[in-house]
Amino acid sequence: MRIEHIAMYVKDLEKTKTFFETYLNARANAGYHNPKTDFRSYFLSFDDGARLEIMNKPQMQDSPKAMTHKWICYALLGLLCAVLQTTPGLFQFGAAKPLWLLPLALAVAVFEGEFAGAVFGAVCGLMWDWLAGRTVGMLALELLLLCFAVSAVMQLYFKNSAANFALIASAAALLVLTLDWLFFYYMPGYSGAASRWLWFVLPTAALSVPVCFPLFGVVRRIHEEFKIDNGVV
């Protein structure tokens, strides 16, 4: 078997070409440029017959830096959602208010994958627990499992669209709220538990549906803005 050449992406195409020509006696061809994608490359030939292709695209992201910026954006968006969810009277209908942290965590899971999404979901759950003044951990576990499951389900069975996401996220919201109602209202035997499910759980899940659309759009924009370029030539 013979390897014809090896290729690698570089930040500065001209400086890299000059380095190989100066120190390793490489010979560069005239270069290639795709005006549609602005992809550029040089083939460098060496005395022993080996060849190296160096490549660059202007919109290439620096992987560690892009990842850091992306998750900073998600973290700031999480803080904003926490404020919106906990501000008294904001978007309130009776006793019900829309959920913001849950749809955000699910949207991140859809775009970033099961494992990263599950971790982000757990963080959102811890924040939700802490802001609600509750025992820390229950919502974190629920959101961790939900984010993992929703990410997998969306990848395997659903087209990645805002409408499908809103449908699944609203079902997830109803599930989380019902579990919360079951453990903290129904099982302890509080009077009016059925009324609370009817006038709080259902309206909260319903009010969370419109929230899904802007959050899905913002998370998709962040994901695409910091997506690592795979080098389509």
JSON list of C-alpha atoms in Angstrom, two decimals, residues 9 34 37-39 57 59 229-233:
[
{"chain": "A", "resi": 9, "resn": "TYR", "atom": "CA", "xyz": [-5.82, 22.32, 7.91]},
{"chain": "A", "resi": 34, "resn": "ASN", "atom": "CA", "xyz": [-12.54, 27.38, -4.81]},
{"chain": "A", "resi": 37, "resn": "THR", "atom": "CA", "xyz": [-16.45, 28.12, -0.66]},
{"chain": "A", "resi": 38, "resn": "ASP", "atom": "CA", "xyz": [-13.21, 30.18, -0.48]},
{"chain": "A", "resi": 39, "resn": "PHE", "atom": "CA", "xyz": [-11.33, 26.96, 0.21]},
{"chain": "A", "resi": 57, "resn": "LYS", "atom": "CA", "xyz": [-10.98, 28.23, 4.87]},
{"chain": "A", "resi": 59, "resn": "GLN", "atom": "CA", "xyz": [-14.52, 30.72, 8.34]},
{"chain": "A", "resi": 229, "resn": "ASP", "atom": "CA", "xyz": [-15.90, 23.50, 9.96]},
{"chain": "A", "resi": 230, "resn": "ASN", "atom": "CA", "xyz": [-15.31, 20.05, 8.53]},
{"chain": "A", "resi": 231, "resn": "GLY", "atom": "CA", "xyz": [-13.68, 21.42, 5.42]},
{"chain": "A", "resi": 232, "resn": "VAL", "atom": "CA", "xyz": [-16.00, 20.93, 2.46]},
{"chain": "A", "resi": 233, "resn": "VAL", "atom": "CA", "xyz": [-13.89, 21.82, -0.55]}
]
